[in-house]
């Protein structure tokens, strides 16, 4: 089996995340893509993050129409910081030794990967797919990937057209009482508006 791991804060989830997951599933022939909302993301401590179960619910609304997408609460249920290596190790145990894991992330996050917890162990534990938007210059990524491959990492690049959408922009639009329509699935938009999220 080939399992995609779509980790992230998803605060909130949007079409950029969904298009990236679908493109990765198609290009790398993934059997399923597992969305894993972070419980306590270690790189987001500078701002307040929405309650994890609220983010989990919005993610569930977003992916329910795609039979290839699944949802996991593994990081929310685990106490302490949400470290990717702990999630990858747990999923390896769950799916068994014959499963190949593909961790899907954005290009900007990948450039910070050497600051991640137990990175040398992590880059040897799974494949990485770095998604970037059209017009993004991947030259810096290519240099970083060449270095990481020398340390045992397995990295792939994926161009995704919808990556100009961001959770940060959606939250800011809500604070300014501006429209978020067509930036995320309609059930997610309606749930956010009904609950008064991000205002």
PDB file of C-alpha atoms in Angstrom, residues 1 3 17 49 112 165 173 177 184 193:
ATOM      1  CA  UNK A   1       0.000   0.000   0.000  1.00  0.00           C
ATOM      2  CA  UNK A   3      -0.326   5.910   2.137  1.00  0.00           C
ATOM      3  CA  UNK A  17      -4.913  21.450   0.998  1.00  0.00           C
ATOM      4  CA  UNK A  49      -4.465  27.905  17.343  1.00  0.00           C
ATOM      5  CA  UNK A 112      12.491  24.434   7.460  1.00  0.00           C
ATOM      6  CA  UNK A 165      -4.905  30.038  -1.023  1.00  0.00           C
ATOM      7  CA  UNK A 173     -10.750  37.786   5.784  1.00  0.00           C
ATOM      8  CA  UNK A 177     -15.782  40.446   7.644  1.00  0.00           C
ATOM      9  CA  UNK A 184     -12.803  26.296   0.919  1.00  0.00           C
ATOM     10  CA  UNK A 193     -19.883  31.305   9.577  1.00  0.00           C
TER      11      UNK A 193
END
